[in-house]
Coordinates of C-alpha atoms in Angstrom, one line a residue:
Chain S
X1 CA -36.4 14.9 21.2
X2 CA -36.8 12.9 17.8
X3 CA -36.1 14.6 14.5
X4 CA -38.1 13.3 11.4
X5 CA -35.6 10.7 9.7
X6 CA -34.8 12.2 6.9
X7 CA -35.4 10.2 3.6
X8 CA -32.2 9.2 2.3
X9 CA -30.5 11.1 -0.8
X10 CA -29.1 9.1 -3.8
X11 CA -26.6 11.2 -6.4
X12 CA -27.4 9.4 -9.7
X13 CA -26.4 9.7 -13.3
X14 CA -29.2 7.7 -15.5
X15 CA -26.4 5.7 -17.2
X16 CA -24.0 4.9 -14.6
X17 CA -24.2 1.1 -14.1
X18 CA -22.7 1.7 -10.7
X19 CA -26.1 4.0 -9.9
X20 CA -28.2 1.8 -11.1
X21 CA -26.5 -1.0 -8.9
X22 CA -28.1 1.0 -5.9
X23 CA -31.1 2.0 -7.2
X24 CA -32.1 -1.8 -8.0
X25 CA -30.9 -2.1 -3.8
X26 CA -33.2 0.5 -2.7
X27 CA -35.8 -0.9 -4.9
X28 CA -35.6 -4.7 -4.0
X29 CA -35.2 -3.3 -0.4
X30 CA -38.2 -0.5 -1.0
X31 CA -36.5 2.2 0.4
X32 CA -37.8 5.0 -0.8
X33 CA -35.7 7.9 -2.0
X34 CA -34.9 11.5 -3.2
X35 CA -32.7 11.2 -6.3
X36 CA -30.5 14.0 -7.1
X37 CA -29.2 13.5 -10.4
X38 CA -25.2 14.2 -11.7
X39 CA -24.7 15.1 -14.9
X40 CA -21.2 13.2 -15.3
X41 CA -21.1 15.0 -19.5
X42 CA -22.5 18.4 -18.8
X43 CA -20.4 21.8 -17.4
X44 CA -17.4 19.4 -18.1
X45 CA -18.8 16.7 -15.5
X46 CA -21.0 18.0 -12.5
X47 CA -18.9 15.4 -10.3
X48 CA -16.2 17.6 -10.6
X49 CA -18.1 20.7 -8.9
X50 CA -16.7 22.1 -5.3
X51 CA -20.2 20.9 -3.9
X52 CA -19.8 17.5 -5.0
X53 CA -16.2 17.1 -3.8
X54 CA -17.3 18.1 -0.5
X55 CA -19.6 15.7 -0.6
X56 CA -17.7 12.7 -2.4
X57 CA -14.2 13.6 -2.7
X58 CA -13.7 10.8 -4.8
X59 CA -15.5 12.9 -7.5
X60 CA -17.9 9.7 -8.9
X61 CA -21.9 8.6 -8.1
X62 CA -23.6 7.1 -6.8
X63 CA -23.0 8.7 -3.5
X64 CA -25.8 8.1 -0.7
X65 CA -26.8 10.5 2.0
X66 CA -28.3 7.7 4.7
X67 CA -28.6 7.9 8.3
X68 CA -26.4 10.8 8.8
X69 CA -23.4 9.8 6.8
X70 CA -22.5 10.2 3.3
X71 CA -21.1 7.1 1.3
X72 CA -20.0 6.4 -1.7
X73 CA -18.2 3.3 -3.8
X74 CA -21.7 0.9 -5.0
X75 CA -20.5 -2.3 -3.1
X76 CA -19.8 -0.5 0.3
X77 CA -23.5 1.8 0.1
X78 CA -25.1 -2.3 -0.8
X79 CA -23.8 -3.9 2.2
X80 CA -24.7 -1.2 4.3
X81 CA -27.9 -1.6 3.1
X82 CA -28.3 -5.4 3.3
X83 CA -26.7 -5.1 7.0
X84 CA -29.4 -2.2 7.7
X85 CA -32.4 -3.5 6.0
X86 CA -31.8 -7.3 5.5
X87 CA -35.1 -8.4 3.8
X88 CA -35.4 -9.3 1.1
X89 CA -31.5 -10.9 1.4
X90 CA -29.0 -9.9 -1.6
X91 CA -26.4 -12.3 -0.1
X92 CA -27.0 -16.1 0.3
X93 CA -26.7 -17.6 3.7
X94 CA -23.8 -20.1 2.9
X95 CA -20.2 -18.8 3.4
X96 CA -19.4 -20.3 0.1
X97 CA -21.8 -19.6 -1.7
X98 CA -21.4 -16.0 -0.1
X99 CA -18.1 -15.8 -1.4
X100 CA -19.3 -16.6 -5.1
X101 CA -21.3 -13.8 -5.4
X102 CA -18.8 -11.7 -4.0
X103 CA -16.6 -13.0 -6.7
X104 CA -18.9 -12.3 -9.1
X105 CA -19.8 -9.1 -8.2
X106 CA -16.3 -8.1 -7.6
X107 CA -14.8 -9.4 -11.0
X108 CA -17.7 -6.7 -12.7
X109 CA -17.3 -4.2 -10.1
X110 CA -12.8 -4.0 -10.1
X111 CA -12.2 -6.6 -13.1
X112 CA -14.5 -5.2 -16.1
X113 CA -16.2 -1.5 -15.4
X114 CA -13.4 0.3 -14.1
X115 CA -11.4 0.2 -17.3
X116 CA -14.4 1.4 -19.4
X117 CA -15.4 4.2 -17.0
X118 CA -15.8 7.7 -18.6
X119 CA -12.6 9.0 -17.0
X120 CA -10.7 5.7 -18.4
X121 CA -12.4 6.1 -22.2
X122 CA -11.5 10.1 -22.5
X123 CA -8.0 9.3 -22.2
X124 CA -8.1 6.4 -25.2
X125 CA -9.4 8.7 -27.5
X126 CA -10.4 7.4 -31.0
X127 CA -9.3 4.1 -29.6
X128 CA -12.3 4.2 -26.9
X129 CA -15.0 1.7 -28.7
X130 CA -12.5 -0.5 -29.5
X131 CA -10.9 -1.0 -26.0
X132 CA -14.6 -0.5 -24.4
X133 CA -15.3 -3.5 -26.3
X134 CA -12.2 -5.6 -25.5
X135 CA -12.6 -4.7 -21.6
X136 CA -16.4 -5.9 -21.4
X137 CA -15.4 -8.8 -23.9
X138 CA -12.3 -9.9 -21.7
X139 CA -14.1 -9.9 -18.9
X140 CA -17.5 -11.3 -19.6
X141 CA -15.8 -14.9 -21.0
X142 CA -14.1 -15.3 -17.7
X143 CA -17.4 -14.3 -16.2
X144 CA -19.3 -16.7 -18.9
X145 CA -16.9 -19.7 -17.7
X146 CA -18.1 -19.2 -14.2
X147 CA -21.1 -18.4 -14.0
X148 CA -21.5 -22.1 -15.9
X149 CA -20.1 -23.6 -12.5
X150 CA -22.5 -21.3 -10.2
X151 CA -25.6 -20.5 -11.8
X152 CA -29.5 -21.2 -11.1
X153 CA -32.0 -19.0 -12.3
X154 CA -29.8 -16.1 -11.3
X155 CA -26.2 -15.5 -11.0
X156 CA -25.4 -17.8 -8.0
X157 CA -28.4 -20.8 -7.3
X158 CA -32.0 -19.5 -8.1
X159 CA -32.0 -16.1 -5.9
X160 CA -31.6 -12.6 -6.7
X161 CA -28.0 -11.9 -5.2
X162 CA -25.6 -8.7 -5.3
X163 CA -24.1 -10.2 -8.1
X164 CA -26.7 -9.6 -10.4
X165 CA -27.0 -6.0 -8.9
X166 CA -23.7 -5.6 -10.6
X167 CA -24.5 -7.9 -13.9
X168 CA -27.5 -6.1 -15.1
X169 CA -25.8 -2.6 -15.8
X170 CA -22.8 -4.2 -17.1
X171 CA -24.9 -5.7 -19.8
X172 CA -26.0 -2.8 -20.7
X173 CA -22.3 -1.5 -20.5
X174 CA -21.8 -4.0 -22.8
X175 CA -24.8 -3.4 -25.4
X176 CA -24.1 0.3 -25.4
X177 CA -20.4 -0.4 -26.3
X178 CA -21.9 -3.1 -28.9
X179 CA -20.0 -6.0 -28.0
X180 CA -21.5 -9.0 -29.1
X181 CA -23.4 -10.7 -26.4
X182 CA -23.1 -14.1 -28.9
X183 CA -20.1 -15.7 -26.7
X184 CA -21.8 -15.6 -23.1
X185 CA -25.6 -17.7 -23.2
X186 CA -25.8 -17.7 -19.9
X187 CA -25.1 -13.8 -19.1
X188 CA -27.4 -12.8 -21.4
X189 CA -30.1 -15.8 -20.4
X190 CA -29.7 -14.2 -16.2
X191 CA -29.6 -10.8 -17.6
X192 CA -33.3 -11.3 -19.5
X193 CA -34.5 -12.9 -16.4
X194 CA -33.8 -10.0 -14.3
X195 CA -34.8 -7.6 -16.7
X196 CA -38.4 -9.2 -15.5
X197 CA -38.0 -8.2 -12.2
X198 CA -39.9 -5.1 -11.1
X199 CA -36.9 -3.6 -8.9
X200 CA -34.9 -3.7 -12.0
X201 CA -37.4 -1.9 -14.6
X202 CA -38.3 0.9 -12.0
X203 CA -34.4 1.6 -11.4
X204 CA -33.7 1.3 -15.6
X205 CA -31.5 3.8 -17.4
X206 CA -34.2 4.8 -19.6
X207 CA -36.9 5.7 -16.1
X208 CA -35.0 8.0 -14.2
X209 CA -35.8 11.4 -13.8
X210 CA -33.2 12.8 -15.5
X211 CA -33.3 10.5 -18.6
X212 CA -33.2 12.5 -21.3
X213 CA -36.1 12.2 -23.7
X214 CA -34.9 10.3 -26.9
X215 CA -33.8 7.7 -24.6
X216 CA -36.6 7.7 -22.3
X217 CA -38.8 4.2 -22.4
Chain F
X1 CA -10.2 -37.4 7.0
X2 CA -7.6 -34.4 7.7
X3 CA -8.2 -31.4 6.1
X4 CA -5.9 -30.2 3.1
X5 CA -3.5 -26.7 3.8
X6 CA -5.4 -24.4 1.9
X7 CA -3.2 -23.2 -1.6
X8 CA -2.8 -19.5 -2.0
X9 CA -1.8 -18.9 -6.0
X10 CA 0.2 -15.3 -5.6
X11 CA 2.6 -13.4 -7.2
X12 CA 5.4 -11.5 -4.7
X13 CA 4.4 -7.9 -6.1
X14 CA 1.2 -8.3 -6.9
X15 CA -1.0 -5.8 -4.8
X16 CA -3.6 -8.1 -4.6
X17 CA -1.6 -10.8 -3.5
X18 CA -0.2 -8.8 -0.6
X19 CA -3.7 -8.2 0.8
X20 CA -4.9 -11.7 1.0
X21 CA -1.3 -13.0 2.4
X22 CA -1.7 -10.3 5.1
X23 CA -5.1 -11.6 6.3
X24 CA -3.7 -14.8 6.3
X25 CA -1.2 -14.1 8.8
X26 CA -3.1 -11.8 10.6
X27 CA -5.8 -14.9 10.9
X28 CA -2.9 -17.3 11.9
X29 CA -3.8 -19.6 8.6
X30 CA -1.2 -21.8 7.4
X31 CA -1.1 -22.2 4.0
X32 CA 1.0 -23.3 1.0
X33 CA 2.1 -20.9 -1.5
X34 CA 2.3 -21.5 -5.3
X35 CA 4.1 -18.6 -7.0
X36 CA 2.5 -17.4 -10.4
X37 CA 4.8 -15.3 -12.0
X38 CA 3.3 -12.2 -14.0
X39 CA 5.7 -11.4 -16.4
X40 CA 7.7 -15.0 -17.4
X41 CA 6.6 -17.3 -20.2
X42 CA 4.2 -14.1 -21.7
X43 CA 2.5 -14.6 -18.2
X44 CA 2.0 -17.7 -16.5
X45 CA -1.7 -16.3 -15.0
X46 CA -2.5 -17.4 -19.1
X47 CA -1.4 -20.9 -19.0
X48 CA -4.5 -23.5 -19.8
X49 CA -3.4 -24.7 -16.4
X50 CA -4.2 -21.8 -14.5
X51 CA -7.2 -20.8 -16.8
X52 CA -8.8 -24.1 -15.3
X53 CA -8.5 -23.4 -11.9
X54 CA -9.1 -19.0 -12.4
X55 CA -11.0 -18.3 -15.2
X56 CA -10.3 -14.4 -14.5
X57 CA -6.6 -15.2 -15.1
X58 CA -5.3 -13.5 -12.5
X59 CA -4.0 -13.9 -8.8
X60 CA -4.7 -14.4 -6.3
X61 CA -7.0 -17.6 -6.1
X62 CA -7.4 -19.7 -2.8
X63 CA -7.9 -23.0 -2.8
X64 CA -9.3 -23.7 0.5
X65 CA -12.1 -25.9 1.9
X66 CA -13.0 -27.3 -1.6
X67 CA -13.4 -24.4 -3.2
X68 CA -11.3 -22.6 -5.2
X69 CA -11.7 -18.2 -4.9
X70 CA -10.7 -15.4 -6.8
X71 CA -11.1 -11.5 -6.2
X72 CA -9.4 -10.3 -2.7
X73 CA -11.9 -9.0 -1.2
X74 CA -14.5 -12.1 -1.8
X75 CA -11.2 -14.3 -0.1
X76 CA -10.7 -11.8 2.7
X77 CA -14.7 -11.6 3.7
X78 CA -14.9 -15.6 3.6
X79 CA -11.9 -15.5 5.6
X80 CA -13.3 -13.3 7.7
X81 CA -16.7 -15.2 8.2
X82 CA -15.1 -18.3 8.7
X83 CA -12.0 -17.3 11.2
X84 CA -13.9 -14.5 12.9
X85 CA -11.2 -13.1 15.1
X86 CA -9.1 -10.6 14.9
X87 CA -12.0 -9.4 13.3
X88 CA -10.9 -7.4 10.3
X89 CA -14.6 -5.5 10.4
X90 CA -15.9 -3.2 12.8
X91 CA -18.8 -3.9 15.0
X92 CA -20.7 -1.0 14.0
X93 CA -22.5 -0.9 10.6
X94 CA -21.2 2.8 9.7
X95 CA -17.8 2.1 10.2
X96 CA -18.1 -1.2 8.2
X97 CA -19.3 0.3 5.7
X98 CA -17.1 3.5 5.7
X99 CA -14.3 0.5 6.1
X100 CA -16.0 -1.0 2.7
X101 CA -16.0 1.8 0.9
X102 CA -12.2 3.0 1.6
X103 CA -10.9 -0.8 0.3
X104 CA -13.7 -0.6 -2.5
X105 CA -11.6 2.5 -3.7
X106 CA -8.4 1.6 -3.6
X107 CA -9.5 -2.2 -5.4
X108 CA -11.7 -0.9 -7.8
X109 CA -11.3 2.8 -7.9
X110 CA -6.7 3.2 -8.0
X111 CA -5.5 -0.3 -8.8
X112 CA -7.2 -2.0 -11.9
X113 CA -6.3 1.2 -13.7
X114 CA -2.5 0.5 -13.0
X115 CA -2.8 -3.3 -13.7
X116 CA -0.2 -4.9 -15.7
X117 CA -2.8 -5.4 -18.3
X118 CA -4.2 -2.0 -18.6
X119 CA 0.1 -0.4 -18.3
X120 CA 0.9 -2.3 -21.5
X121 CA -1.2 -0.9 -23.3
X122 CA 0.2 2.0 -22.5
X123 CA 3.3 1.7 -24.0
X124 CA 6.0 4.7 -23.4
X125 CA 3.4 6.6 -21.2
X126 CA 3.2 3.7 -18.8
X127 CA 4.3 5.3 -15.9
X128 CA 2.3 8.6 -16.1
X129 CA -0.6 6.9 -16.8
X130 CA 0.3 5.3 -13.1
X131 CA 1.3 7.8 -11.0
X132 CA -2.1 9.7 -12.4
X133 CA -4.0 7.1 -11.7
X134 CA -2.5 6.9 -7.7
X135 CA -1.9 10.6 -7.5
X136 CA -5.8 10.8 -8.4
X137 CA -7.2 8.2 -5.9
X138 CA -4.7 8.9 -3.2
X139 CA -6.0 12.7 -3.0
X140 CA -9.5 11.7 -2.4
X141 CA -8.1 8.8 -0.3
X142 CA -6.1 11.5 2.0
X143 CA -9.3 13.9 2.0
X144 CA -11.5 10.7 3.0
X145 CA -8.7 9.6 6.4
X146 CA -8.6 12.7 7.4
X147 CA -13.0 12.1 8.3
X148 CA -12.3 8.1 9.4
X149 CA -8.7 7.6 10.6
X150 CA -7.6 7.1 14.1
X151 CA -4.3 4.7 14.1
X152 CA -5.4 2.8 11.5
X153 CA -7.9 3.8 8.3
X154 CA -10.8 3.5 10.1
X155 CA -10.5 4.2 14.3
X156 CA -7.9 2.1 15.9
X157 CA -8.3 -1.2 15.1
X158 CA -6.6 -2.5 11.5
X159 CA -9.3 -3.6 9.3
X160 CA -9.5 -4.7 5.3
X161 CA -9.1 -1.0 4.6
X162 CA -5.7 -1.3 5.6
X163 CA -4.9 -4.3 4.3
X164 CA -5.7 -2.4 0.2
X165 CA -3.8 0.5 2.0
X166 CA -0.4 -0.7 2.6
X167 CA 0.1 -2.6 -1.0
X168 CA -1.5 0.0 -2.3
X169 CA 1.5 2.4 -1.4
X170 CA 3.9 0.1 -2.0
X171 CA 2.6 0.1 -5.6
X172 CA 2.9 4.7 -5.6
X173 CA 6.2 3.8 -4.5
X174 CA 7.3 1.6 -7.1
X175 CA 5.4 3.8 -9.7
X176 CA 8.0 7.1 -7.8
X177 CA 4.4 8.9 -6.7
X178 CA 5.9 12.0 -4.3
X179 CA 3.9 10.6 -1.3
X180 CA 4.1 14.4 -0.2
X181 CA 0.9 15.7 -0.4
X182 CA -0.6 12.6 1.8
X183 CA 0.6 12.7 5.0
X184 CA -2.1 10.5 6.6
X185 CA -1.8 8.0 4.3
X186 CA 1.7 8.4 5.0
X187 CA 1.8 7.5 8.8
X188 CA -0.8 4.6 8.6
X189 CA 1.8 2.9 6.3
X190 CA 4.2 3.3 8.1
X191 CA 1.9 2.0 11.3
X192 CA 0.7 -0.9 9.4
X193 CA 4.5 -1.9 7.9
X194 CA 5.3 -2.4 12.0
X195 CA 3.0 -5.1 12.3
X196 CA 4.1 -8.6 12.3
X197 CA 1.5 -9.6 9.6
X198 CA 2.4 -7.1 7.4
X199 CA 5.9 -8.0 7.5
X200 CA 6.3 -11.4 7.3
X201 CA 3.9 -11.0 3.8
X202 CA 5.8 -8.3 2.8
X203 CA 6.8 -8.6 -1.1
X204 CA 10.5 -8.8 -0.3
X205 CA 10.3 -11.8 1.9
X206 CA 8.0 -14.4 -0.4
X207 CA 9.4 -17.2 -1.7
X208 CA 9.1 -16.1 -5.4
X209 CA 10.9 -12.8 -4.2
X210 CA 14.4 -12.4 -6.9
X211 CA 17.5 -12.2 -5.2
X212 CA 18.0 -8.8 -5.9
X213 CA 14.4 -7.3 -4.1
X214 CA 14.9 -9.7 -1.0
X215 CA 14.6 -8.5 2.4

């Protein structure tokens, strides 16, 4: 007795750079989709609803309904979806250069967003821009500096890895903070480059379905 | 041409540190250690010297097979794809990833939020800032377990879930979290703290450990 697989079920805010670090998986990946979107401002944060907890007790998106279980944290849902549907590859076949762009993608993913998440930023009050800024800034020259030693086209040689999965949404992190992108040339020259790619325009902050309209593209 | 020991940079009490030094012994790697202490000399993570060799400025790095790696969790999955056994990962890709996403919330979710960098700029409200910050991410933690844990995080095998797990607690502990209201977290600990790996990397028992904190 076969059920229909059910398609799988992505909780999204339009703005969350660790939504859109799925979204651009599903869409490299072309899994197809139902988005339910989380509005992480409105009714005080909708990630903070009964329903949600049950779902993701650790109260943040994305959280993805897949093959019967329910994950959440970006990194963990992207490996379970390279491992599941490994074409094309996010992750390059050498150990090394493996472990770059887990580097990479961890330095954004522990190192830079967590400190300017929304929970992080309600706390600093009137200080928010200005510690925003500092957090991305910190954290993109160390990123600048190494990327310098591991970059091709893209973050690690000259293939679309998870790395930039995480380094597209913290760019625009960074641009809605207004740092200034002027210290890192070769962020912001991989950024434009995979601002090209198709997976990345159809998973942008300003295409989802619950973009709101003065921000929609 | 004989191979080089790989060079762990750490600090004793460093969460992060802990992790990597406890798939190290769990792997059986020999390795030298080169103690970088947080707090001396306004930090010696910021020296130009250790700039060069981590740009990120923080430990732990690993020197090891010519390459020099920062981030725990990028060191423990090279370590685990180049020393495959005891695996550290379960077989099945659920439980990997439910594995994934219990040490992605402890090192991105509870611990760069009670950093050393991110506590002095808290100044007098250091330590509630902290013990939010764990209280917060242990409750979810807890309600998470209660779905995945046998013996160990995930089922009964230890895996890098409990490797974040068991500094992770050690840092509520220095921070005075009342460990109360997580009981599963609780009895992995103390679980994980019997194992010879986890002791022998323990923070009181490195060689950059003071006097006064040794084991």
């Amino acid at each position: 007795m076969s059920a229909a697989a059910a398609k799988p079920i992505l909780y999204s805010y339009f703005r969350s750079s660790c939504s859109w670090r799925v979204r651009i998986a599903l869409a490299l990946k072309g899994i197809s989709y139902d988005l339910v979107p989380v509005n992480l401002i409105k009714d005080g944060g909708q990630q903070f609803s009964a329903e949600f907890k049950a779902l993701n007790p650790m109260q943040q998106v994305p959280a993805l309904k897949i093959d019967g279980i329910t994950l959440s944290q970006s990194l963990a849902i992207i490996n379970y979806l390279e491992e599941t549907h490994p074409n094309p590859r996010l992750l390059p076949q050498d150990p090394k250069k493996r472990a770059q762009v887990r580097m990479i993608a961890d330095h954004i993913v522990s190192g830079i967003q967590p400190l300017q998440n929304l929970s992080v930023l309600k706390q600093m009050g009137e200080k928010k821009m200005e510690w925003a800024q500092n957090c991305i800034a910190s954290g993109f020259q160390a990123l600048e500096q190494i990327l310098q030693h591991t970059a091709g086209r893209y973050c690690v040689g000259d293939e679309v890895s998870m790395a930039d999965l995480c380094l597209a949404p913290q760019v625009a992190n960074a641009e809605r903070f207004k740092v200034d992108m002027g210290p890192y040339p070769t962020i912001t020259r991989i950024n434009k480059a995979l601002l090209e790619l198709e997976a990345f325009k159809i998973s942008h902050p300003s295409r989802q379905p619950d973009t709101p309209a003065e921000l929609r593209a």
